[in-house]
Short mmCIF file of C-alpha atoms and ligand atoms in Angstrom, two decimals:
data_model
loop_
_atom_site.label_atom_id
_atom_site.label_comp_id
_atom_site.label_asym_id
_atom_site.label_seq_id
_atom_site.Cartn_x
_atom_site.Cartn_y
_atom_site.Cartn_z
CA UNK A 8 0.04 0.02 -0.01
CA UNK A 9 1.40 3.36 -1.04
CA UNK A 10 0.94 6.52 0.94
CA UNK A 11 1.25 10.12 -0.19
CA UNK A 12 0.18 13.59 1.06
CA UNK A 13 -2.13 13.93 -2.01
CA UNK A 14 -3.78 11.54 -4.45
CA UNK A 15 -5.10 13.08 -7.60
CA UNK A 16 -7.58 10.99 -9.51
CA UNK A 17 -7.61 11.70 -13.31
CA UNK A 18 -4.59 12.49 -15.44
CA UNK A 19 -6.27 14.66 -17.99
CA UNK A 20 -5.30 18.27 -18.39
CA UNK A 21 -7.18 19.37 -15.20
CA UNK A 22 -5.92 16.66 -12.84
CA UNK A 23 -2.36 16.93 -14.27
CA UNK A 24 -2.28 20.70 -13.80
CA UNK A 25 -3.44 20.47 -10.23
CA UNK A 26 -1.01 17.63 -9.51
CA UNK A 27 1.90 19.73 -10.84
CA UNK A 28 0.78 22.68 -8.71
CA UNK A 29 0.60 20.48 -5.57
CA UNK A 30 4.08 19.08 -6.28
CA UNK A 31 5.47 22.64 -6.26
CA UNK A 32 4.22 22.88 -2.62
CA UNK A 33 6.85 20.23 -1.70
CA UNK A 34 4.15 17.63 -1.09
CA UNK A 35 4.28 14.00 -2.13
CA UNK A 36 1.68 13.54 -4.86
CA UNK A 37 0.41 10.45 -6.68
CA UNK A 38 -1.55 10.83 -9.88
CA UNK A 39 -3.83 7.93 -10.73
CA UNK A 40 -5.31 7.59 -14.24
CA UNK A 41 -7.48 4.83 -15.67
CA UNK A 42 -5.90 5.27 -19.10
CA UNK A 43 -7.06 4.01 -22.47
CA UNK A 44 -10.30 6.05 -22.05
CA UNK A 45 -11.93 6.98 -25.35
CA UNK A 46 -13.74 9.75 -23.53
CA UNK A 47 -10.62 11.61 -22.53
CA UNK A 48 -11.34 15.21 -23.59
CA UNK A 49 -7.79 16.37 -22.98
CA UNK A 50 -6.48 14.31 -25.94
CA UNK A 51 -9.11 15.28 -28.42
CA UNK A 52 -9.88 19.03 -28.02
CA UNK A 53 -9.31 22.15 -30.10
CA UNK A 54 -6.48 23.71 -28.10
CA UNK A 55 -7.94 27.17 -27.85
CA UNK A 56 -7.02 29.46 -24.97
CA UNK A 57 -10.23 31.27 -25.36
CA UNK A 58 -11.77 34.23 -23.41
CA UNK A 59 -14.29 36.07 -25.58
CA UNK A 60 -17.88 35.32 -25.06
CA UNK A 61 -17.33 33.23 -21.95
CA UNK A 62 -19.12 34.02 -18.67
CA UNK A 63 -22.50 35.46 -19.60
CA UNK A 64 -24.40 35.60 -16.39
CA UNK A 65 -21.29 34.93 -14.31
CA UNK A 66 -18.89 37.88 -14.10
CA UNK A 67 -16.49 35.85 -11.98
CA UNK A 68 -16.19 33.19 -14.65
CA UNK A 69 -15.50 35.82 -17.34
CA UNK A 70 -12.72 37.18 -15.13
CA UNK A 71 -11.43 33.75 -14.25
CA UNK A 72 -10.88 33.01 -17.98
CA UNK A 73 -9.43 36.44 -18.58
CA UNK A 74 -6.96 36.03 -15.73
CA UNK A 75 -5.96 32.63 -17.14
CA UNK A 76 -5.12 34.24 -20.49
CA UNK A 77 -2.97 36.83 -18.74
CA UNK A 78 -1.05 34.08 -16.93
CA UNK A 79 -0.65 31.94 -20.05
CA UNK A 80 2.55 33.36 -21.72
CA UNK A 81 4.59 33.01 -18.53
CA UNK A 82 2.99 29.63 -17.68
CA UNK A 83 3.99 28.26 -21.10
CA UNK A 84 7.49 29.72 -20.88
CA UNK A 85 8.07 27.89 -17.60
CA UNK A 86 6.59 24.63 -18.79
CA UNK A 87 8.59 24.72 -21.99
CA UNK A 88 11.78 25.48 -20.10
CA UNK A 89 11.20 22.66 -17.64
CA UNK A 90 10.36 20.04 -20.19
CA UNK A 91 11.90 21.12 -23.50
CA UNK A 92 8.51 20.53 -25.16
CA UNK A 93 7.30 23.17 -27.61
CA UNK A 94 3.60 23.81 -26.84
CA UNK A 95 3.17 25.84 -30.11
CA UNK A 96 1.42 28.51 -28.07
CA UNK A 97 0.49 31.73 -29.89
CA UNK A 98 -1.59 34.67 -28.68
CA UNK A 99 -2.47 36.58 -31.79
CA UNK A 100 -6.05 37.30 -30.60
CA UNK A 101 -9.11 35.53 -31.91
CA UNK A 102 -12.13 36.13 -34.03
CA UNK A 103 -15.75 34.91 -34.11
CA UNK A 104 -17.20 35.30 -37.62
CA UNK A 105 -20.78 36.30 -38.12
CA UNK A 106 -22.60 34.64 -41.04
CA UNK A 107 -25.41 37.14 -41.86
CA UNK A 108 -26.99 40.09 -40.12
CA UNK A 109 -28.88 38.05 -37.56
CA UNK A 110 -25.66 36.45 -36.18
CA UNK A 111 -23.97 39.79 -36.13
CA UNK A 112 -26.77 41.29 -33.96
CA UNK A 113 -26.83 38.24 -31.68
CA UNK A 114 -23.05 38.57 -31.15
CA UNK A 115 -23.31 42.29 -30.46
CA UNK A 116 -25.89 41.50 -27.75
CA UNK A 117 -23.64 38.88 -26.16
CA UNK A 118 -20.83 41.39 -25.86
CA UNK A 119 -23.11 44.11 -24.63
CA UNK A 120 -24.36 41.78 -21.85
CA UNK A 121 -20.77 40.88 -20.88
CA UNK A 122 -19.88 44.52 -20.80
CA UNK A 123 -22.91 45.39 -18.66
CA UNK A 124 -22.03 42.58 -16.24
CA UNK A 125 -18.38 43.43 -15.98
CA UNK A 126 -16.88 45.06 -12.87
CA UNK A 127 -16.08 48.40 -14.50
CA UNK A 128 -18.47 48.41 -17.40
CA UNK A 129 -15.78 47.49 -19.85
CA UNK A 130 -15.24 44.17 -21.69
CA UNK A 131 -12.20 43.95 -23.92
CA UNK A 132 -13.69 42.51 -27.08
CA UNK A 133 -15.28 44.44 -29.89
CA UNK A 134 -17.33 44.06 -33.01
CA UNK A 135 -15.71 44.52 -36.41
CA UNK A 136 -17.45 45.10 -39.70
CA UNK A 137 -16.74 42.90 -42.73
CA UNK A 138 -14.01 45.16 -44.06
CA UNK A 139 -12.13 45.24 -40.78
CA UNK A 140 -12.36 41.45 -40.41
CA UNK A 141 -10.91 41.07 -43.91
CA UNK A 142 -8.03 43.39 -42.98
CA UNK A 143 -7.24 40.98 -40.14
CA UNK A 144 -7.22 38.03 -42.40
CA UNK A 145 -5.20 39.29 -45.34
CA UNK A 146 -4.41 35.86 -46.91
CA UNK A 147 -7.93 34.47 -47.09
CA UNK A 148 -10.84 36.17 -48.89
CA UNK A 149 -14.06 36.11 -46.93
CA UNK A 150 -17.20 34.59 -48.42
CA UNK A 151 -20.03 36.97 -49.36
CA UNK A 152 -22.24 35.95 -46.41
CA UNK A 153 -19.81 37.18 -43.75
CA UNK A 154 -21.13 40.34 -42.23
CA UNK A 155 -18.32 40.94 -39.64
CA UNK A 156 -17.26 39.43 -36.37
CA UNK A 157 -15.97 39.98 -32.90
CA UNK A 158 -12.25 40.30 -31.98
CA UNK A 159 -10.44 39.81 -28.64
CA UNK A 160 -6.71 40.31 -28.16
CA UNK A 161 -6.85 37.87 -25.25
CA UNK A 162 -7.48 34.74 -27.26
CA UNK A 163 -4.83 32.26 -28.45
CA UNK A 164 -4.15 28.59 -29.07
CA UNK A 165 -1.61 25.78 -28.49
CA UNK A 166 -1.03 22.13 -29.24
CA UNK A 167 -3.22 20.31 -26.64
CA UNK A 168 -1.32 17.02 -27.00
CA UNK A 169 1.93 18.84 -26.23
CA UNK A 170 0.40 20.50 -23.26
CA UNK A 171 -0.73 17.21 -21.72
CA UNK A 172 2.64 15.59 -22.48
CA UNK A 173 4.45 18.49 -20.93
CA UNK A 174 2.28 18.41 -17.79
CA UNK A 175 2.94 14.66 -17.40
CA UNK A 176 6.67 15.15 -17.91
CA UNK A 177 6.87 18.07 -15.53
CA UNK A 178 5.00 16.03 -12.90
CA UNK A 179 7.29 13.00 -13.13
CA UNK A 180 10.46 15.05 -13.42
CA UNK A 181 9.44 16.95 -10.37
CA UNK A 182 9.23 13.71 -8.31
CA UNK A 183 5.50 12.99 -8.67
CA UNK A 184 4.37 9.38 -8.99
CA UNK A 185 2.17 8.87 -12.09
CA UNK A 186 0.25 5.57 -12.13
CA UNK A 187 -1.22 5.09 -15.57
CA UNK A 188 -3.71 2.27 -16.19
CA UNK A 189 -4.92 2.60 -12.58
CA UNK A 190 -8.63 2.91 -12.32
CA UNK A 191 -10.20 3.94 -8.99
CA UNK A 192 -12.99 1.65 -7.96
CA UNK A 193 -13.69 2.76 -4.40
CA UNK A 194 -12.72 5.48 -1.95
CA UNK A 195 -13.03 4.95 1.75
CA UNK A 196 -12.52 7.64 4.48
CA UNK A 197 -11.55 6.84 8.04
CA UNK A 198 -10.02 9.00 10.77
CA UNK A 199 -9.19 11.87 8.28
CA UNK A 200 -7.44 9.53 5.85
CA UNK A 201 -8.47 8.29 2.40
CA UNK A 202 -8.14 4.66 1.36
CA UNK A 203 -8.40 4.29 -2.37
CA UNK A 204 -8.96 0.90 -4.09
CA UNK A 205 -7.93 0.53 -7.73
CA UNK A 206 -7.60 -2.23 -10.24
CA UNK A 207 -3.89 -2.36 -9.35
CA UNK A 208 -3.69 -2.05 -5.65
CA UNK A 209 -4.51 0.24 -2.72
CA UNK A 210 -3.34 3.75 -2.02
CA UNK A 211 -3.70 5.98 1.07
CA UNK A 212 -3.48 9.76 1.35
CA UNK A 213 -4.20 12.70 3.59
CA UNK A 214 -6.05 14.50 0.87
CA UNK A 215 -7.63 13.48 -2.37
CA UNK A 216 -8.47 15.49 -5.48
CA UNK A 217 -11.09 14.21 -7.93
CA UNK A 218 -10.50 15.39 -11.48
CA UNK A 219 -11.82 12.47 -13.41
CA UNK A 220 -13.71 14.23 -16.16
CA UNK A 221 -17.04 12.53 -16.97
CA UNK A 222 -16.51 10.01 -14.16
CA UNK A 223 -16.83 12.78 -11.55
CA UNK A 224 -20.46 12.22 -10.64
CA UNK A 225 -19.81 8.60 -9.65
CA UNK A 226 -16.56 9.23 -7.83
CA UNK A 227 -17.66 12.31 -5.99
CA UNK A 228 -20.52 10.36 -4.26
CA UNK A 229 -17.90 8.11 -2.69
CA UNK A 230 -16.67 11.08 -0.72
CA UNK A 231 -20.06 12.59 0.14
CA UNK A 232 -20.33 15.12 -2.73
CA UNK A 233 -22.81 15.39 -5.52
CA UNK A 234 -20.82 16.78 -8.45
CA UNK A 235 -23.05 16.38 -11.37
CA UNK A 236 -21.46 16.46 -14.84
CA UNK A 237 -22.69 15.24 -18.18
CA UNK A 238 -21.08 14.54 -21.55
CA UNK A 239 -21.60 16.72 -24.59
CA UNK A 240 -20.19 15.40 -27.84
CA UNK A 241 -18.02 17.58 -30.01
CA UNK A 242 -16.76 16.48 -33.41
CA UNK A 243 -13.61 17.74 -35.00
CA UNK A 244 -12.05 17.24 -38.40
CA UNK A 245 -8.66 18.01 -39.76
CA UNK A 246 -7.60 18.81 -43.38
CA UNK A 247 -4.43 18.01 -45.30
CA UNK A 248 -1.59 20.45 -44.71
CA UNK A 249 -1.24 23.67 -46.68
CA UNK A 250 0.73 26.88 -46.56
CA UNK A 251 0.08 29.15 -43.59
CA UNK A 252 -2.83 31.40 -44.40
CA UNK A 253 -4.98 31.89 -41.28
CA UNK A 254 -3.21 34.31 -39.04
CA UNK A 255 -5.33 33.87 -35.90
CA UNK A 256 -7.77 31.26 -34.52
CA UNK A 257 -11.39 31.67 -35.29
CA UNK A 258 -14.04 30.10 -33.08
CA UNK A 259 -14.33 26.66 -34.70
CA UNK A 260 -11.46 26.98 -37.25
CA UNK A 261 -7.78 27.22 -36.76
CA UNK A 262 -4.63 26.37 -38.68
CA UNK A 263 -1.94 24.43 -36.84
CA UNK A 264 1.75 25.22 -36.92
CA UNK A 265 2.08 22.23 -39.36
CA UNK A 266 -0.44 23.76 -41.78
CA UNK A 267 -3.55 21.65 -41.29
CA UNK A 268 -6.86 23.27 -40.67
CA UNK A 269 -8.88 21.99 -37.68
CA UNK A 270 -12.50 22.45 -37.75
CA UNK A 271 -14.91 21.86 -34.84
CA UNK A 272 -18.21 23.49 -34.56
CA UNK A 273 -20.56 20.89 -33.15
CA UNK A 274 -22.37 20.24 -29.85
CA UNK A 275 -24.53 17.12 -29.50
CA UNK A 276 -26.16 15.47 -26.52
CA UNK A 277 -25.82 11.80 -27.38
CA UNK A 278 -24.69 10.43 -24.02
CA UNK A 279 -21.40 8.63 -24.03
CA UNK A 280 -21.44 8.09 -27.81
CA UNK A 281 -18.26 9.06 -29.60
CA UNK A 282 -19.27 7.96 -33.16
CA UNK A 283 -18.58 10.47 -35.93
CA UNK A 284 -21.36 11.60 -38.20
CA UNK A 285 -20.75 12.35 -41.88
CA UNK A 286 -23.81 14.63 -42.17
CA UNK A 287 -22.35 16.75 -39.42
CA UNK A 288 -18.98 16.85 -41.18
CA UNK A 289 -20.71 18.13 -44.32
CA UNK A 290 -22.46 20.86 -42.37
CA UNK A 291 -19.24 21.91 -40.66
CA UNK A 292 -17.30 21.84 -43.92
CA UNK A 293 -20.01 23.97 -45.63
CA UNK A 294 -19.83 26.61 -42.93
CA UNK A 295 -16.03 26.78 -43.31
CA UNK A 296 -16.33 27.15 -47.13
CA UNK A 297 -19.02 29.84 -46.65
CA UNK A 298 -16.53 31.72 -44.55
CA UNK A 299 -13.49 31.05 -46.81
CA UNK A 300 -14.41 29.77 -50.28
CA UNK A 301 -10.71 29.09 -51.09
CA UNK A 302 -10.59 26.28 -48.63
CA UNK A 303 -13.13 24.19 -50.59
CA UNK A 304 -10.23 22.44 -52.35
CA UNK A 305 -8.71 21.01 -49.18
CA UNK A 306 -9.09 17.33 -48.41
CA UNK A 307 -10.39 16.25 -45.02
CA UNK A 308 -7.99 13.56 -43.77
CA UNK A 309 -9.44 12.67 -40.35
CA UNK A 310 -12.37 13.22 -38.05
CA UNK A 311 -13.06 12.25 -34.44
CA UNK A 312 -15.53 12.90 -31.71
CA UNK A 313 -14.86 13.50 -28.04
CA UNK A 314 -16.93 14.36 -24.99
CA UNK A 315 -16.90 17.67 -23.21
CA UNK A 316 -17.33 17.55 -19.44
CA UNK A 317 -20.19 19.91 -18.60
CA UNK A 318 -21.90 20.97 -15.40
CA UNK A 319 -25.58 22.08 -15.46
CA UNK A 320 -24.65 25.75 -15.93
CA UNK A 321 -21.41 25.25 -17.80
CA UNK A 322 -19.32 26.83 -14.99
CA UNK A 323 -16.53 25.07 -13.12
CA UNK A 324 -17.06 23.20 -9.87
CA UNK A 325 -14.36 23.60 -7.23
CA UNK A 326 -15.55 22.07 -4.02
CA UNK A 327 -14.38 20.50 -0.81
CA UNK A 328 -16.49 17.74 0.73
CA UNK A 329 -18.20 18.72 3.92
CA UNK A 330 -18.65 15.05 4.88
CA UNK A 331 -15.09 14.01 4.11
CA UNK A 332 -12.90 17.14 4.54
CA UNK A 333 -9.71 16.83 2.53
CA UNK A 334 -11.59 15.50 -0.54
CA UNK A 335 -11.81 18.01 -3.37
CA UNK A 336 -13.62 18.01 -6.73
CA UNK A 337 -12.19 19.99 -9.65
CA UNK A 338 -13.97 20.12 -12.95
CA UNK A 339 -14.33 22.71 -15.72
CA UNK A 340 -15.50 22.92 -19.31
CA UNK A 341 -12.40 24.81 -20.55
CA UNK A 342 -9.55 22.80 -19.13
CA UNK A 343 -6.98 24.02 -21.61
CA UNK A 344 -7.76 27.71 -21.12
CA UNK A 345 -7.86 27.38 -17.35
CA UNK A 346 -4.64 25.28 -16.95
CA UNK A 347 -2.65 28.04 -15.15
CA UNK A 348 -5.59 28.80 -12.78
CA UNK A 349 -5.71 25.15 -11.86
CA UNK A 350 -1.97 24.74 -11.43
CA UNK A 351 -1.53 27.92 -9.46
CA UNK A 352 -4.74 29.06 -7.72
CA UNK A 353 -6.56 25.75 -7.31
CA UNK A 354 -3.36 24.10 -5.94
CA UNK A 355 -2.94 27.03 -3.50
CA UNK A 356 -6.51 26.53 -2.33
CA UNK A 357 -6.16 22.76 -1.89
CA UNK A 358 -2.66 22.80 -0.28
CA UNK A 359 -2.88 25.94 1.79
CA UNK A 360 -6.53 26.93 2.01
CA UNK A 361 -5.94 30.19 0.03
CA UNK A 362 -9.20 30.89 -1.67
CA UNK A 363 -9.31 32.99 -4.82
CA UNK A 364 -11.75 36.00 -4.73
CA UNK A 365 -15.51 35.18 -4.82
CA UNK A 366 -14.67 31.47 -4.96
CA UNK A 367 -17.97 30.49 -3.47
CA UNK A 368 -19.44 31.11 -6.90
CA UNK A 369 -17.88 27.87 -8.11
CA UNK A 370 -19.11 25.51 -5.41
CA UNK A 371 -22.04 23.13 -5.89
CA UNK A 372 -23.93 25.25 -3.31
CA UNK A 373 -24.89 27.60 -6.13
CA UNK A 374 -27.30 24.89 -7.40
CA UNK A 375 -29.00 24.73 -3.91
CA UNK A 376 -29.55 28.51 -4.13
CA UNK A 377 -31.11 28.08 -7.59
CA UNK A 378 -33.37 25.29 -6.35
CA UNK A 379 -34.71 27.26 -3.39
CA UNK A 380 -35.02 30.54 -5.34
C1 FAD B 406 -14.31 18.60 -28.97
C2 FAD B 406 -13.76 19.34 -27.81
C3 FAD B 406 -13.12 20.57 -28.03
C4 FAD B 406 -12.61 21.30 -26.96
N1 FAD B 406 -11.98 22.46 -27.15
C5 FAD B 406 -11.45 23.11 -26.12
C6 FAD B 406 -10.65 24.27 -26.32
O1 FAD B 406 -10.43 24.68 -27.44
N2 FAD B 406 -10.17 24.94 -25.24
C7 FAD B 406 -10.41 24.54 -23.98
O2 FAD B 406 -9.95 25.20 -23.05
N3 FAD B 406 -11.14 23.44 -23.76
C8 FAD B 406 -11.61 22.72 -24.81
N4 FAD B 406 -12.32 21.55 -24.57
C9 FAD B 406 -12.59 21.13 -23.16
C10 FAD B 406 -11.37 20.50 -22.58
O3 FAD B 406 -10.91 19.50 -23.51
C11 FAD B 406 -11.77 19.84 -21.28
O4 FAD B 406 -12.24 20.90 -20.41
C12 FAD B 406 -10.63 19.16 -20.56
O5 FAD B 406 -9.94 18.27 -21.42
C13 FAD B 406 -11.23 18.36 -19.43
O6 FAD B 406 -10.13 17.77 -18.74
P1 FAD B 406 -10.32 16.74 -17.61
O7 FAD B 406 -8.94 16.45 -17.10
O8 FAD B 406 -11.34 17.19 -16.64
O9 FAD B 406 -11.03 15.45 -18.29
P2 FAD B 406 -10.49 14.34 -19.22
O10 FAD B 406 -9.57 14.86 -20.24
O11 FAD B 406 -11.66 13.54 -19.69
O12 FAD B 406 -9.65 13.48 -18.24
C14 FAD B 406 -10.23 12.70 -17.26
C15 FAD B 406 -9.30 11.60 -16.87
O13 FAD B 406 -9.81 10.90 -15.74
C16 FAD B 406 -9.49 9.56 -15.90
N5 FAD B 406 -10.41 8.72 -15.13
C17 FAD B 406 -11.76 8.61 -15.30
N6 FAD B 406 -12.22 7.77 -14.42
C18 FAD B 406 -11.25 7.38 -13.61
C19 FAD B 406 -11.09 6.45 -12.55
N7 FAD B 406 -12.17 5.83 -12.03
N8 FAD B 406 -9.84 6.27 -12.00
C20 FAD B 406 -8.79 6.91 -12.50
N9 FAD B 406 -8.85 7.76 -13.53
C21 FAD B 406 -10.04 8.00 -14.10
C22 FAD B 406 -9.58 9.28 -17.40
O14 FAD B 406 -8.80 8.24 -17.78
C23 FAD B 406 -9.07 10.60 -17.97
O15 FAD B 406 -7.69 10.55 -18.30
C24 FAD B 406 -12.83 20.81 -25.63
C25 FAD B 406 -13.49 19.59 -25.43
C26 FAD B 406 -13.96 18.89 -26.49
C27 FAD B 406 -14.59 17.58 -26.27
#
């Protein structure tokens, strides 16, 4: 039986970032991951570090994403220096394109709402007309249906596979114990200590962090919490490589450093199904061609589906169990974007009890308030 100060369950981008943060506190940390999981969102996402449009109805979440984007350049620099892995991170800003007048007006309203809800009545993202969008994308002619878009300087992107690899390397190089292929089947709690049963032995720890993606609901109940998450399918497809033409990420379209375009514009509630759908591919490809007719000649070489990890209101849950103090749940929809927040601030909270400002907004107690309201 192995003992550590902290056990982190789930080696996706969220659990790995938290585990790296805890390791920096000079604690012994063991990271358990079931592995081989087709539903692992961290290996199949879009890689955007995205701020604009997030947090309608939750000023704190809008700020939380914005703060993450501010931390990102230094965060990446440190991770790259530690591991030697190039994360291909760029922060050129990002665009959301509007197809038609109706989409333009809708987008304007979203930004207006975020501005009204913001702390100082300012939200750093603005609408652009078609001519201004075209100026920002000098190498690709816009299709006739594009009426404009919104632009934020805080958006960027990276290679999500490189991020996960770098987090795992940083963790093991820093002295963490990473147990891959280790699925947690039961968590017991006695005298302030956790006893965790897995398919390959038992582990004990003073504290436990659950960051197991779509397995959170089941695992959280083992430590007296009710962290409800559900899967939402997103399908992505990738084209053959071509010369660099897209100078910044666009919501749902980006060009990788190697020259492929990645397209991902879908949200489907189909349970734990990760089948791909050719009709959906056709719709996504059509929307890209409507935006940039010149891309019609590119061949699609691969498509896959993966499952987002969503809470009922789409906001993160950061919660300590009342029944089993020392057990924490950490889950969020934008695990790539929020990586520095999880590694720095969530690890501070778990290891030292330092709570970020207005942290209560992210606990499951917000759902109790909604129920009784
Ligand atoms: C199509 C798509 C596009 C996305 N695009 C973006 C984007 O551009 N930017 C962004 O910020 N976010 C994006 N996301 C969201 C992002 O991918 C997720 O927020 C993030 O990957 C969630 O990480 P996680 O570690 O919580 O979950 P996961 O990546 O699912 O990892 C959970 C881990 O827990 C492990 N696990 C499960 N059960 C157990 C158990 N019993 N014992 C041990 N281990 C267990 C699994 O093996 C898995 O490795 C996207 C998601 C999807 C699906």
